Short mmCIF file of C-alpha atoms in Angstrom, two decimals:
data_model
loop_
_atom_site.label_atom_id
_atom_site.label_comp_id
_atom_site.label_asym_id
_atom_site.label_seq_id
_atom_site.Cartn_x
_atom_site.Cartn_y
_atom_site.Cartn_z
CA ASP A 11 103.31 104.57 81.84
CA THR A 12 103.10 106.63 85.02
CA ALA A 13 100.38 105.20 87.27
CA VAL A 14 99.55 108.41 89.17
CA SER A 15 100.59 111.60 87.41
CA GLN A 16 100.39 115.16 88.68
CA THR A 17 100.82 118.45 86.88
CA PRO A 18 102.57 120.72 87.26
CA LYS A 19 105.62 119.34 89.06
CA TYR A 20 106.59 122.81 90.26
CA LEU A 21 104.35 125.81 90.89
CA VAL A 22 105.72 129.18 91.94
CA THR A 23 103.22 131.95 92.47
CA GLN A 24 102.41 135.07 94.42
CA MET A 25 100.43 135.28 97.63
CA GLY A 26 96.75 135.88 96.99
CA ASN A 27 96.64 134.08 93.65
CA ASP A 28 94.40 131.12 92.78
CA LYS A 29 95.98 127.96 91.38
CA SER A 30 95.06 124.40 90.46
CA ILE A 31 96.93 121.10 90.54
CA LYS A 32 95.77 118.24 88.36
CA CYS A 33 95.98 114.52 89.07
CA GLU A 34 95.22 111.52 86.91
CA GLN A 35 95.54 107.81 87.61
CA ASN A 36 95.52 105.04 85.01
CA LEU A 37 95.26 102.16 87.47
CA GLY A 38 91.50 101.83 87.23
CA HIS A 39 91.19 102.67 90.93
CA ASP A 40 87.98 103.97 92.48
CA THR A 41 89.51 106.07 95.25
CA MET A 42 91.83 109.07 95.08
CA TYR A 43 93.49 111.25 97.71
CA TRP A 44 95.31 114.50 98.28
CA TYR A 45 98.11 114.70 100.84
CA LYS A 46 100.20 117.66 101.99
CA GLN A 47 103.89 117.21 102.89
CA ASP A 48 105.30 120.14 104.83
CA SER A 49 108.88 121.39 105.06
CA LYS A 50 109.62 118.84 107.79
CA LYS A 51 108.41 116.07 105.46
CA PHE A 52 105.33 115.37 107.57
CA LEU A 53 102.59 113.82 105.41
CA LYS A 54 98.97 114.50 106.19
CA ILE A 55 95.83 113.54 104.34
CA MET A 56 93.63 116.37 103.11
CA PHE A 57 90.85 114.78 101.06
CA SER A 58 89.67 111.46 99.70
CA TYR A 59 87.19 110.79 96.91
CA ASN A 60 85.59 107.46 96.09
CA ASN A 61 84.08 107.23 92.63
CA LYS A 62 83.75 111.02 92.44
CA GLU A 63 82.21 111.30 95.91
CA LEU A 64 83.97 113.06 98.82
CA ILE A 65 84.55 110.63 101.70
CA ILE A 66 87.37 112.20 103.73
CA ASN A 67 87.62 115.90 104.40
CA GLU A 68 90.22 116.68 107.02
CA THR A 69 90.51 120.03 108.77
CA VAL A 70 91.57 121.95 105.71
CA PRO A 71 90.83 125.65 105.03
CA ASN A 72 87.89 126.04 102.67
CA ARG A 73 90.26 127.85 100.30
CA PHE A 74 91.14 124.32 99.21
CA SER A 75 88.52 122.72 96.98
CA PRO A 76 88.98 119.31 95.39
CA LYS A 77 87.08 118.42 92.24
CA SER A 78 86.66 115.00 90.70
CA PRO A 79 85.26 115.12 87.14
CA ASP A 80 85.52 111.33 86.91
CA LYS A 81 87.03 108.59 89.02
CA ALA A 82 90.37 108.76 87.20
CA HIS A 83 90.90 112.44 87.97
CA LEU A 84 91.09 114.46 91.16
CA ASN A 85 92.11 118.08 90.90
CA LEU A 86 92.92 120.48 93.72
CA HIS A 87 92.04 124.14 93.45
CA ILE A 88 93.45 126.61 95.96
CA ASN A 89 92.09 130.14 96.34
CA SER A 90 93.83 133.14 97.86
CA LEU A 91 97.16 131.39 98.35
CA GLU A 92 99.02 132.07 101.60
CA LEU A 93 102.67 131.66 102.56
CA GLY A 94 101.75 128.67 104.74
CA ASP A 95 100.43 126.82 101.71
CA SER A 96 104.00 126.29 100.51
CA ALA A 97 104.48 122.52 100.56
CA VAL A 98 104.61 119.46 98.36
CA TYR A 99 101.16 118.16 97.46
CA PHE A 100 100.79 114.47 96.63
CA CYS A 101 97.97 112.77 94.85
CA ALA A 102 97.39 109.06 95.52
CA SER A 103 94.95 106.35 94.57
CA SER A 104 93.78 102.98 95.87
CA GLN A 105 91.61 100.19 94.50
CA ASP A 106 88.64 101.26 96.58
CA ALA A 107 87.72 102.89 99.87
CA GLY A 108 87.73 99.64 101.80
CA GLY A 109 90.23 99.23 104.61
CA ASN A 110 93.80 98.09 104.17
CA GLN A 111 94.14 99.09 100.55
CA PRO A 112 97.65 100.01 99.35
CA GLN A 113 97.84 103.61 98.22
CA HIS A 114 99.89 104.57 95.17
CA PHE A 115 101.38 108.05 95.15
CA GLY A 116 102.28 110.46 92.39
CA ASP A 117 105.61 112.31 92.43
CA GLY A 118 104.17 115.45 93.92
CA THR A 119 103.71 119.11 93.07
CA ARG A 120 106.03 121.51 94.86
CA LEU A 121 104.09 124.70 95.53
CA SER A 122 106.11 127.78 96.48
CA ILE A 123 104.38 130.98 97.51
CA LEU A 124 106.39 134.18 97.15
CA GLN B 8 98.28 114.89 118.55
CA GLN B 9 100.75 112.58 116.85
CA GLN B 10 99.00 109.23 116.59
CA VAL B 11 101.99 107.43 115.10
CA LYS B 12 105.37 108.19 116.65
CA GLN B 13 108.49 107.29 114.68
CA SER B 14 112.15 107.16 115.65
CA PRO B 15 114.91 107.89 115.01
CA GLN B 16 114.55 111.04 112.95
CA SER B 17 117.75 110.21 111.10
CA LEU B 18 119.99 107.18 110.86
CA ILE B 19 123.42 106.49 109.42
CA VAL B 20 124.35 102.87 108.77
CA GLN B 21 127.40 101.29 107.19
CA LYS B 22 126.97 99.28 104.01
CA GLY B 23 126.05 95.73 104.91
CA GLY B 24 124.68 96.70 108.31
CA ILE B 25 121.16 96.47 109.70
CA SER B 26 118.92 99.54 109.70
CA ILE B 27 116.19 99.58 112.33
CA ILE B 28 113.34 102.11 112.45
CA ASN B 29 110.74 102.04 115.19
CA CYS B 30 107.14 103.19 115.38
CA ALA B 31 104.52 103.28 118.11
CA TYR B 32 100.82 103.94 117.79
CA GLU B 33 98.03 104.86 120.15
CA ASN B 34 94.80 104.07 118.36
CA THR B 35 93.84 100.42 118.91
CA ALA B 36 91.46 100.67 115.94
CA PHE B 37 94.43 100.66 113.57
CA ASP B 38 94.57 97.34 111.73
CA TYR B 39 96.94 97.87 108.81
CA PHE B 40 100.53 99.05 109.10
CA PRO B 41 102.43 99.87 105.90
CA TRP B 42 105.93 101.23 105.45
CA TYR B 43 106.68 103.67 102.67
CA GLN B 44 110.02 104.59 101.09
CA GLN B 45 110.51 108.05 99.61
CA PHE B 46 113.41 109.19 97.45
CA PRO B 47 114.09 112.92 96.89
CA GLY B 48 111.72 114.41 94.35
CA LYS B 49 109.52 111.32 94.32
CA GLY B 50 106.32 110.24 95.99
CA PRO B 51 106.20 107.68 98.80
CA ALA B 52 106.23 104.11 97.51
CA LEU B 53 104.79 101.17 99.43
CA LEU B 54 107.59 98.93 100.68
CA ILE B 55 105.95 96.34 102.90
CA ALA B 56 102.85 96.13 105.10
CA ILE B 57 101.58 94.02 107.98
CA ARG B 58 98.32 93.27 109.71
CA PRO B 59 98.22 92.83 113.52
CA ASP B 60 97.34 89.14 113.35
CA VAL B 61 100.98 88.31 112.55
CA SER B 62 104.10 89.23 114.49
CA GLU B 63 106.54 89.35 111.59
CA LYS B 64 106.56 89.73 107.84
CA LYS B 65 109.60 89.43 105.61
CA GLU B 66 110.07 90.47 101.99
CA GLY B 67 113.61 90.15 100.73
CA ARG B 68 115.89 92.27 102.89
CA PHE B 69 112.96 94.07 104.55
CA THR B 70 111.24 92.74 107.68
CA ILE B 71 108.44 94.21 109.78
CA SER B 72 108.24 93.14 113.41
CA PHE B 73 104.92 93.80 115.13
CA ASN B 74 104.14 93.81 118.86
CA LYS B 75 100.41 94.23 119.32
CA SER B 76 100.42 94.36 123.11
CA ALA B 77 103.06 97.10 123.14
CA LYS B 78 101.46 98.87 120.16
CA GLN B 79 104.82 99.01 118.44
CA PHE B 80 106.19 97.94 115.09
CA SER B 81 109.55 98.25 113.43
CA LEU B 82 111.24 97.98 110.06
CA HIS B 83 114.50 96.09 109.74
CA ILE B 84 116.60 96.47 106.60
CA MET B 85 119.17 93.72 106.42
CA ASP B 86 122.43 94.09 104.45
CA SER B 87 121.73 97.80 103.98
CA GLN B 88 122.93 99.23 100.66
CA PRO B 89 123.67 102.80 99.52
CA GLY B 90 120.63 102.52 97.25
CA ASP B 91 118.47 102.16 100.37
CA SER B 92 119.31 105.74 101.35
CA ALA B 93 115.92 107.42 101.47
CA THR B 94 113.26 108.65 103.88
CA TYR B 95 111.14 105.92 105.43
CA PHE B 96 107.66 106.46 106.79
CA CYS B 97 105.64 104.12 108.93
CA ALA B 98 101.90 104.51 108.73
CA ALA B 99 98.71 103.11 110.18
CA MET B 100 95.17 102.70 108.96
CA GLY B 101 92.00 101.55 110.66
CA GLY B 102 88.28 101.44 109.95
CA GLY B 103 88.53 102.85 106.47
CA ASN B 104 91.16 104.14 104.12
CA LYS B 105 92.66 107.04 106.05
CA LEU B 106 96.44 106.67 106.39
CA THR B 107 98.12 108.27 109.39
CA PHE B 108 101.84 108.70 108.84
CA GLY B 109 104.77 108.77 111.21
CA THR B 110 107.19 111.68 111.05
CA GLY B 111 109.73 109.94 108.85
CA THR B 112 113.29 108.65 109.22
CA GLN B 113 116.04 109.83 106.92
CA LEU B 114 118.34 106.85 106.30
CA LYS B 115 121.82 107.20 104.91
CA VAL B 116 123.83 104.11 104.10
CA GLU B 117 127.54 104.84 103.85
CA LEU B 118 130.14 102.87 101.93
#
Protein backbone atom coordinates (compact mmCIF):
# COMPACT_ATOMS: atom_id res chain seq x y z
CA ASP A 1 0.00 0.00 0.00
CA THR A 2 1.29 3.45 -0.93
CA ALA A 3 1.78 5.51 2.24
CA VAL A 4 1.36 8.97 0.67
CA SER A 5 -0.48 8.99 -2.64
CA GLN A 6 -1.10 11.90 -4.97
CA THR A 7 -3.37 12.23 -7.97
CA PRO A 8 -2.93 12.93 -10.74
CA LYS A 9 0.70 12.03 -11.43
CA TYR A 10 0.78 14.31 -14.47
CA LEU A 11 -1.30 17.41 -15.14
CA VAL A 12 -1.05 19.35 -18.39
CA THR A 13 -3.26 22.38 -18.74
CA GLN A 14 -3.60 25.82 -20.25
CA MET A 15 -2.63 29.09 -18.65
CA GLY A 16 -5.53 30.67 -16.79
CA ASN A 17 -7.23 27.40 -15.88
CA ASP A 18 -8.04 26.21 -12.35
CA LYS A 19 -6.83 22.79 -11.23
CA SER A 20 -6.65 20.63 -8.12
CA ILE A 21 -4.19 18.03 -6.87
CA LYS A 22 -5.29 15.48 -4.30
CA CYS A 23 -3.23 13.87 -1.56
CA GLU A 24 -4.03 11.08 0.84
CA GLN A 25 -1.91 9.40 3.51
CA ASN A 26 -2.67 6.08 5.19
CA LEU A 27 0.02 6.36 7.87
CA GLY A 28 -2.29 7.75 10.53
CA HIS A 29 -0.23 10.94 10.66
CA ASP A 30 -1.58 14.22 12.01
CA THR A 31 0.46 16.60 9.86
CA MET A 32 0.58 17.04 6.09
CA TYR A 33 2.56 19.30 3.78
CA TRP A 34 2.80 20.62 0.25
CA TYR A 35 6.19 21.23 -1.34
CA LYS A 36 7.11 22.68 -4.73
CA GLN A 37 10.13 21.36 -6.67
CA ASP A 38 11.20 23.66 -9.48
CA SER A 39 13.03 22.85 -12.70
CA LYS A 40 16.37 23.04 -10.88
CA LYS A 41 15.09 20.46 -8.38
CA PHE A 42 14.97 22.98 -5.54
CA LEU A 43 12.42 21.88 -2.93
CA LYS A 44 10.52 24.48 -0.96
CA ILE A 45 7.71 24.11 1.53
CA MET A 46 4.43 25.80 0.67
CA PHE A 47 1.94 24.78 3.36
CA SER A 48 1.56 22.57 6.40
CA TYR A 49 -1.61 21.39 8.10
CA ASN A 50 -1.86 19.75 11.50
CA ASN A 51 -5.09 17.90 12.14
CA LYS A 52 -6.89 19.98 9.51
CA GLU A 53 -5.51 23.27 10.81
CA LEU A 54 -3.10 25.45 8.79
CA ILE A 55 0.20 25.88 10.65
CA ILE A 56 2.71 26.86 7.95
CA ASN A 57 1.89 29.22 5.12
CA GLU A 58 4.98 30.28 3.24
CA THR A 59 5.08 33.20 0.82
CA VAL A 60 2.84 31.61 -1.76
CA PRO A 61 0.48 33.48 -4.13
CA ASN A 62 -3.09 33.40 -2.86
CA ARG A 63 -4.02 31.62 -6.10
CA PHE A 64 -2.88 28.54 -4.20
CA SER A 65 -5.39 27.31 -1.64
CA PRO A 66 -4.90 24.13 0.37
CA LYS A 67 -7.89 22.32 1.79
CA SER A 68 -7.89 19.57 4.39
CA PRO A 69 -11.26 17.79 4.68
CA ASP A 70 -9.80 15.45 7.30
CA LYS A 71 -6.36 14.74 8.67
CA ALA A 72 -5.68 12.02 6.10
CA HIS A 73 -6.25 14.31 3.13
CA LEU A 74 -4.69 17.55 1.97
CA ASN A 75 -5.67 18.87 -1.42
CA LEU A 76 -4.14 21.77 -3.32
CA HIS A 77 -6.28 23.99 -5.51
CA ILE A 78 -4.64 26.43 -7.89
CA ASN A 79 -6.56 29.25 -9.58
CA SER A 80 -5.62 31.14 -12.72
CA LEU A 81 -2.59 28.99 -13.52
CA GLU A 82 0.53 30.79 -14.75
CA LEU A 83 3.56 29.55 -16.68
CA GLY A 84 5.69 29.87 -13.53
CA ASP A 85 3.49 27.36 -11.74
CA SER A 86 5.01 24.58 -13.85
CA ALA A 87 6.81 22.35 -11.35
CA VAL A 88 6.53 19.08 -9.48
CA TYR A 89 4.33 19.34 -6.40
CA PHE A 90 4.96 16.92 -3.54
CA CYS A 91 2.68 16.05 -0.70
CA ALA A 92 4.23 14.78 2.54
CA SER A 93 3.15 13.76 6.01
CA SER A 94 4.66 13.38 9.47
CA GLN A 95 3.48 11.90 12.75
CA ASP A 96 2.73 15.32 14.20
CA ALA A 97 3.84 18.93 14.08
CA GLY A 98 6.45 18.51 16.78
CA GLY A 99 10.07 19.11 15.87
CA ASN A 100 12.36 16.53 14.32
CA GLN A 101 9.65 14.38 12.82
CA PRO A 102 10.57 12.42 9.67
CA GLN A 103 8.51 13.49 6.71
CA HIS A 104 7.24 10.93 4.20
CA PHE A 105 6.77 12.12 0.64
CA GLY A 106 4.46 11.08 -2.15
CA ASP A 107 5.77 10.57 -5.69
CA GLY A 108 4.73 13.99 -6.87
CA THR A 109 2.44 15.60 -9.42
CA ARG A 110 4.15 17.08 -12.45
CA LEU A 111 2.22 20.18 -13.47
CA SER A 112 2.90 21.58 -16.93
CA ILE A 113 1.34 24.85 -18.03
CA LEU A 114 1.05 25.40 -21.78
CA GLN B 1 18.57 33.67 1.04
CA GLN B 2 19.77 30.09 0.90
CA GLN B 3 19.84 28.89 4.50
CA VAL B 4 21.30 25.49 3.67
CA LYS B 5 24.12 25.42 1.13
CA GLN B 6 24.97 22.11 -0.53
CA SER B 7 27.91 21.03 -2.67
CA PRO B 8 28.84 19.70 -5.11
CA GLN B 9 25.96 20.14 -7.52
CA SER B 10 26.92 16.91 -9.26
CA LEU B 11 29.29 14.06 -8.50
CA ILE B 12 30.61 11.09 -10.44
CA VAL B 13 32.12 8.24 -8.44
CA GLN B 14 33.46 4.87 -9.48
CA LYS B 15 31.77 1.74 -8.18
CA GLY B 16 33.22 0.88 -4.80
CA GLY B 17 34.39 4.42 -4.13
CA ILE B 18 33.33 6.89 -1.46
CA SER B 19 30.79 9.59 -2.29
CA ILE B 20 30.96 12.72 -0.15
CA ILE B 21 28.35 15.49 -0.16
CA ASN B 22 28.73 18.58 1.99
CA CYS B 23 26.24 21.00 3.50
CA ALA B 24 26.53 24.17 5.55
CA TYR B 25 23.82 26.02 7.42
CA GLU B 26 23.43 29.46 8.90
CA ASN B 27 20.54 29.26 11.33
CA THR B 28 21.76 28.11 14.75
CA ALA B 29 18.16 27.26 15.68
CA PHE B 30 18.30 24.22 13.40
CA ASP B 31 18.39 21.07 15.50
CA TYR B 32 17.58 18.21 13.13
CA PHE B 33 19.48 17.40 9.96
CA PRO B 34 18.08 14.72 7.64
CA TRP B 35 19.34 13.53 4.28
CA TYR B 36 16.91 12.56 1.56
CA GLN B 37 17.46 10.41 -1.53
CA GLN B 38 15.39 11.03 -4.64
CA PHE B 39 15.18 8.80 -7.71
CA PRO B 40 13.76 10.12 -11.01
CA GLY B 41 9.98 10.24 -10.94
CA LYS B 42 9.83 9.56 -7.22
CA GLY B 43 9.48 11.62 -4.08
CA PRO B 44 12.36 12.25 -1.68
CA ALA B 45 12.87 9.40 0.77
CA LEU B 46 14.48 9.81 4.18
CA LEU B 47 17.91 8.17 4.20
CA ILE B 48 19.47 9.08 7.53
CA ALA B 49 19.22 11.93 10.03
CA ILE B 50 21.28 13.39 12.86
CA ARG B 51 20.82 15.71 15.79
CA PRO B 52 23.58 18.18 16.75
CA ASP B 53 24.37 16.47 20.05
CA VAL B 54 26.32 13.77 18.17
CA SER B 55 29.20 14.19 15.74
CA GLU B 56 28.60 11.10 13.64
CA LYS B 57 25.85 8.66 12.78
CA LYS B 58 26.24 5.54 10.70
CA GLU B 59 23.60 3.35 9.09
CA GLY B 60 24.98 0.65 6.83
CA ARG B 61 27.03 2.28 4.09
CA PHE B 62 25.73 5.76 4.90
CA THR B 63 27.40 8.03 7.48
CA ILE B 64 26.60 11.59 8.52
CA SER B 65 29.43 13.65 9.98
CA PHE B 66 28.38 16.74 11.91
CA ASN B 67 30.50 19.72 12.96
CA LYS B 68 28.41 22.00 15.15
CA SER B 69 31.01 24.73 15.60
CA ALA B 70 31.56 25.01 11.85
CA LYS B 71 27.83 24.62 11.14
CA GLN B 72 28.59 21.95 8.58
CA PHE B 73 27.50 18.39 7.99
CA SER B 74 28.25 15.83 5.33
CA LEU B 75 27.02 12.55 3.93
CA HIS B 76 29.49 9.79 3.16
CA ILE B 77 28.42 6.82 1.05
CA MET B 78 30.91 4.01 1.39
CA ASP B 79 31.36 1.33 -1.29
CA SER B 80 29.17 3.34 -3.67
CA GLN B 81 27.02 1.24 -6.01
CA PRO B 82 25.29 2.04 -9.32
CA GLY B 83 21.97 1.70 -7.47
CA ASP B 84 23.00 4.69 -5.33
CA SER B 85 22.79 6.93 -8.40
CA ALA B 86 20.18 9.49 -7.42
CA THR B 87 19.79 13.07 -6.25
CA TYR B 88 20.65 13.66 -2.61
CA PHE B 89 19.29 16.51 -0.54
CA CYS B 90 20.48 17.67 2.83
CA ALA B 91 17.93 19.48 4.95
CA ALA B 92 17.57 21.20 8.28
CA MET B 93 14.74 21.76 10.71
CA GLY B 94 14.46 23.80 13.88
CA GLY B 95 11.77 24.95 16.28
CA GLY B 96 8.95 23.16 14.56
CA ASN B 97 8.39 21.00 11.53
CA LYS B 98 9.52 23.24 8.69
CA LEU B 99 12.17 21.53 6.55
CA THR B 100 14.66 23.73 4.71
CA PHE B 101 16.35 21.85 1.89
CA GLY B 102 19.74 22.21 0.28
CA THR B 103 19.96 22.56 -3.49
CA GLY B 104 20.62 18.89 -4.18
CA THR B 105 23.53 16.80 -5.48
CA GLN B 106 23.13 14.57 -8.49
CA LEU B 107 25.23 11.45 -7.86
CA LYS B 108 26.22 9.06 -10.59
CA VAL B 109 28.07 5.88 -9.72
CA GLU B 110 29.85 4.40 -12.71
CA LEU B 111 30.84 0.78 -13.22
